[in-house]
Short mmCIF file of C-alpha atoms in Angstrom, two decimals:
data_model
loop_
_atom_site.label_atom_id
_atom_site.label_comp_id
_atom_site.label_asym_id
_atom_site.label_seq_id
_atom_site.Cartn_x
_atom_site.Cartn_y
_atom_site.Cartn_z
CA MET G 1 -10.74 -89.89 33.48
CA ILE G 2 -13.09 -90.00 30.51
CA PHE G 3 -13.22 -86.56 28.84
CA ILE G 4 -16.03 -85.81 26.41
CA ALA G 5 -16.69 -82.77 24.25
CA VAL G 6 -19.96 -82.64 22.34
CA ARG G 7 -21.00 -79.95 19.86
CA PHE G 8 -24.77 -79.53 19.45
CA THR G 9 -26.48 -77.53 16.74
CA VAL G 10 -29.98 -76.82 18.00
CA ARG G 11 -33.04 -75.73 16.09
CA ARG G 12 -33.34 -71.98 15.90
CA GLU G 13 -36.54 -71.98 17.94
CA HIS G 14 -34.65 -73.64 20.82
CA ALA G 15 -31.44 -71.61 20.67
CA ASP G 16 -32.43 -69.24 23.47
CA ASP G 17 -34.01 -71.88 25.72
CA TRP G 18 -31.56 -74.78 25.19
CA LEU G 19 -30.21 -74.62 28.75
CA THR G 20 -33.77 -74.86 30.04
CA VAL G 21 -34.47 -77.79 27.68
CA VAL G 22 -31.47 -79.71 29.09
CA ASP G 23 -31.72 -78.51 32.70
CA ASP G 24 -33.12 -81.73 34.23
CA PHE G 25 -30.52 -83.81 32.40
CA THR G 26 -27.71 -81.43 33.39
CA ARG G 27 -28.69 -81.50 37.08
CA ALA G 28 -29.06 -85.28 37.15
CA THR G 29 -25.71 -85.83 35.43
CA ARG G 30 -23.90 -83.42 37.76
CA ALA G 31 -25.33 -85.40 40.71
CA GLU G 32 -23.85 -88.71 39.51
CA PRO G 33 -21.11 -89.94 41.86
CA GLY G 34 -18.64 -90.45 38.99
CA ASN G 35 -19.22 -87.10 37.28
CA LEU G 36 -16.28 -84.69 37.57
CA PHE G 37 -17.78 -81.79 35.61
CA TYR G 38 -20.55 -81.05 33.14
CA ASP G 39 -20.39 -77.56 31.58
CA TRP G 40 -22.26 -75.91 28.72
CA SER G 41 -21.03 -73.03 26.53
CA ARG G 42 -22.89 -71.19 23.78
CA GLY G 43 -21.26 -70.46 20.44
CA ILE G 44 -20.32 -66.86 19.74
CA GLU G 45 -20.23 -67.10 15.95
CA ASP G 46 -23.26 -69.40 15.78
CA PRO G 47 -25.82 -68.84 18.57
CA ASN G 48 -27.55 -72.08 17.55
CA GLN G 49 -24.49 -74.05 18.63
CA TYR G 50 -23.65 -75.25 22.15
CA VAL G 51 -20.60 -77.15 23.36
CA LEU G 52 -20.74 -79.52 26.30
CA LEU G 53 -17.56 -80.38 28.19
CA GLU G 54 -17.98 -83.28 30.58
CA ALA G 55 -15.78 -85.75 32.43
CA PHE G 56 -16.27 -88.92 34.40
CA ALA G 57 -13.89 -90.50 36.90
CA ASP G 58 -13.41 -93.66 34.85
CA ALA G 59 -14.97 -95.91 32.22
CA ALA G 60 -17.33 -97.46 34.76
CA ALA G 61 -18.72 -94.03 35.68
CA GLY G 62 -19.15 -93.19 32.00
CA GLU G 63 -20.96 -96.47 31.40
CA ALA G 64 -23.24 -95.88 34.40
CA HIS G 65 -24.07 -92.47 32.93
CA VAL G 66 -25.16 -93.78 29.53
CA ARG G 67 -27.17 -96.60 31.17
CA SER G 68 -29.07 -94.24 33.48
CA GLU G 69 -32.75 -93.46 33.16
CA HIS G 70 -32.04 -89.73 33.05
CA PHE G 71 -29.68 -90.32 30.09
CA ARG G 72 -32.45 -92.05 28.12
CA ALA G 73 -34.91 -89.31 29.05
CA GLY G 74 -32.40 -86.58 28.19
CA MET G 75 -31.68 -88.06 24.76
CA ALA G 76 -35.40 -88.12 23.99
CA VAL G 77 -35.82 -84.47 25.00
CA MET G 78 -32.73 -83.35 23.06
CA ALA G 79 -33.77 -85.23 19.92
CA ASP G 80 -36.78 -82.95 19.61
CA ALA G 81 -34.64 -79.81 19.86
CA ILE G 82 -31.51 -80.51 17.79
CA ALA G 83 -31.07 -79.58 14.13
CA THR G 84 -28.30 -82.09 13.32
CA ALA G 85 -26.64 -85.10 14.92
CA PRO G 86 -24.14 -83.88 17.55
CA GLU G 87 -20.39 -84.19 17.00
CA ILE G 88 -18.35 -85.81 19.78
CA ILE G 89 -14.81 -86.27 21.04
CA ASN G 90 -14.49 -88.99 23.69
CA VAL G 91 -11.04 -89.79 25.10
CA GLU G 92 -9.47 -91.27 28.20
CA VAL G 93 -6.90 -88.95 29.76
CA PRO G 94 -4.82 -89.02 32.94
CA GLY G 95 -6.01 -87.02 35.93
CA GLN G 96 -9.27 -86.40 37.73
CA GLY G 97 -10.37 -83.00 36.49
CA TRP G 98 -9.05 -79.55 35.74
CA ASN G 99 -5.46 -78.55 36.49
CA THR G 100 -4.07 -75.05 36.96
CA MET G 101 -2.57 -73.51 33.82
CA ALA G 102 1.12 -72.87 34.52
CA GLU G 103 1.64 -70.34 31.71
CA LEU G 104 -0.80 -67.72 32.99
CA THR G 105 -1.56 -66.25 36.37
CA PRO G 106 -3.38 -63.07 37.40
CA ASN G 107 -1.32 -59.89 37.75
CA ARG G 108 -1.10 -58.90 41.39
#
């Protein structure tokens, strides 16, 4: 699978409404047949920072994503709301999504 982590620093005026700003893009990406997950988290130390964790089944699914109309539209919307260029990690890893962590289980 293609695993991608992207760190966004958004403009202060968009920090509280970032998830609304990216909602259409998030929904469209999650609906792609090759998308495995697409999850946002907000920074605790810096509330202007968001991290996106996303994965696609394979390189073809990732390529279809970046060639989609909703990708182009999403980039245009985000460009108006970010403070700096996002930082990215993009790697191919074995598997097709999340696995269970062996070192920790709930107490019963």
